[in-house]
Amino acid sequence: MLGLNKKDTSLLIIVALLTLLAPFILNPFPEGSAMAQFNAGYPDLMQRFVIFGIFAIGFNILFGLTGYLSFGHAAFLGVGSYSAVWMFKLLSYNVIPAIALSVVVAGVFSLLIGFVSLRRSGIYFSILTLAFAQMSFALAYSVLSNPKFNLTNGETGLQVYADDPQILQGANAPDLPHLFGLPMRATYTMDVGAWSFDFNAGYYLCAVIMMVVFYLAIRIFRSPFGMMLRAVKSNQQRMNYTGLNSKPYTLAAFVISGMYAGLAGGLMAAMDPLAGAERMQWTASGEVVLMTILGGTGTLIGPVLGAGFIKYFENIFSKINDNVLHSWFAFLPDGLEDAVVFLIHPFIGKGWHLTLGILFMLVVIYLPGGLVEGGQRLLNRLKRKKTDADDAPSGKTEPAE
Amino acid sequence: MAILRVKDVSKRFGGLKALTDVNLNVEENSVHAIIGPNGAGKSTLLNCLVGKLMPDTGSVLFDNNSVLGLEPFQINQMGISRVFQTPEIFGELTVMENMLIPIFAMRDGAFRMHAYETIANEKAIVEQAEVMLEEMNMADKREMHAASLSRGDKRRLEIGMCLSQNPRLLLLDEPTAGMARADTNNTIDLLKQIKEERNITIAIIEHDMHVVFSLAERITVLAQGTPLVEDIPENIRGNPKVREAYLGEAA
Ligand SMILES: Nc1ncnc2c1ncn2[C@@H]1O[C@H](COP(=O)(O)OP(=O)(O)O)[C@@H](O)[C@H]1O
Ligand SMILES: [Mg+2]
């Protein structure tokens, strides 16, 4: 289907079903129950899942295929957000031109940065991208925000004001980002018994776009171009002596991944019409690296899983506070309860990065292929169990491995 | 007619004269071996032919076009393929993909943005790769990762990748170095077969002169950066100058 082989088609269908049914899947616990805090089916978080999924899918096209590790991709995300907000300010709150411009501008920007950074490889390439991103951050945070020329609105962040031109904004159009009149904030809540499910317009826009770009990523992975990118990672020497110029291949991958990042940035602004310099910080660049590695570098679905995993746990762990902990461990004797809460305290709330760090270390050490490898091992084990069970009557089973 | 002309090529590394006034012609459709003791400058000479090193003086003409100053990928696109001393293949890719890449490179040139097409739909190229794998006796290994092949198979694969481009000149840098006797013989047999079946010029660099005696039509002996003699294998074997050059190494 759609020019994909059977396996890729089923992967695409699974991803489509999961994203479309996410409002159900992510809200398995009844409203008001003790477990409700583990629900993730509210619009804001679901939007972040898919937006960061897009960011990571794009990053993986560069890092997963060519092996070039960029530490500056948040710059393209930020550029995308600024472009989108400028479209809101100048044209109208319609998200289509905003998203389109964010992709184009991020593409041009990544062409420039990529052209210079790709003169080096390995750690020097990573450092160059990091330097460029930090320069972009400095530009956005202060340099490009002065009374004479205010492109980014500095610390406050870029936003839409009442006196902005908005030359195409219709009189009846919603006064916030919308898709041809459908506000991105529009949410339909479905109550089923004790459960409650939110269907948000913005989320579904992001989800459809993610499915499209996920499909494009599969096409790239399966294309001759994708194979050349893996050749770059594997052996540039052989590549050069085979008549291939590895530079334009790598640059093309860099620009494509920059455009994915720009798209993610544009969608962020479309969900919430605001763009701040902190989006370009090096921590944001590091986050997408973590997502990709955690999920499974170079795999199709890994980056999406990694993005979902990190955003989910960030949300859950940072919400848990000492009161919640006390209620959980209330069954313990007082002294012990305080001790347990004291021990766990550093890993929750603001300390959730500590938890993320530990999880990341565990994955890198025990599952170098990321969550995807974990899933595969689990599947294999189940399969082996099944065949073992089938073989059992015919005699002794071989010990595993 | 000579397809490759090396004229007055010299190369220094600091104070070391690696090559001094090398003159060499490789005739079209011949097998030409360049032999010499370790450190004679064989690899340096080869690197000057493929764009990896720039000689200090002299010229290198392939088919009457200068290759000096060109990038390796440009020289390959002119019709020169190179086999390395240690096999250079795409280890993380499958054997089949290793074979596809050079064929794509030959059809599409140094760069093409074919990001939306699917490899499986490139029937002609896939078929060419399959034929080449058959020819190399590797069809059964097509889904294996190239890194997991044996040393001998890696060498076969690399030679197959080069041949798949139908190069006009095939350059081999000590293709049997570090190989077991059986693998060495296999490789020599493979090269003989290639020579018989194809219109191809082969230039082979070798340390061990016995490897090339049965293969080469002409042999150039390189010693201390200059060609000592050039002749047919029979005359090289008994040449006292050649013995001396190799004896000097043994001492
Ligand atoms: N990149 C280099 N820098 C400095 N010296 C080199 C370099 N490459 C080769 N040499 C020197 O040049 C001489 C010839 O080397 P090489 O061409 O590798 O010999 P061969 O391949 O015949 O064994 C040797 O003395 C070697 O040490
Ligand atoms: Mg050598």
Short mmCIF file of N, CA and C and ligand atoms in Angstrom, two decimals, chain B residues 38 42-44 85 173-174 205, ligand 2:
data_model
loop_
_atom_site.label_atom_id
_atom_site.label_comp_id
_atom_site.label_asym_id
_atom_site.label_seq_id
_atom_site.Cartn_x
_atom_site.Cartn_y
_atom_site.Cartn_z
N ASN B 38 58.79 -3.76 0.91
CA ASN B 38 58.06 -2.85 1.80
C ASN B 38 58.72 -1.48 1.83
N LYS B 42 54.92 1.87 -3.16
CA LYS B 42 53.83 1.35 -3.99
C LYS B 42 52.49 1.99 -3.64
N SER B 43 52.18 1.99 -2.36
CA SER B 43 50.89 2.57 -1.95
C SER B 43 50.88 4.07 -2.23
N THR B 44 52.00 4.72 -2.03
CA THR B 44 52.08 6.16 -2.31
C THR B 44 51.78 6.41 -3.78
N GLN B 85 43.94 -2.35 0.37
CA GLN B 85 44.79 -3.37 1.00
C GLN B 85 44.00 -4.18 2.03
N ASP B 173 45.42 -2.80 -4.46
CA ASP B 173 46.57 -2.57 -3.58
C ASP B 173 46.77 -3.80 -2.71
N GLU B 174 47.79 -4.56 -2.98
CA GLU B 174 48.10 -5.79 -2.23
C GLU B 174 46.84 -6.56 -1.85
N ILE B 205 49.12 -3.97 -7.33
CA ILE B 205 50.30 -3.68 -6.52
C ILE B 205 50.52 -4.86 -5.59
MG MG C 2 51.50 -0.55 0.89
#
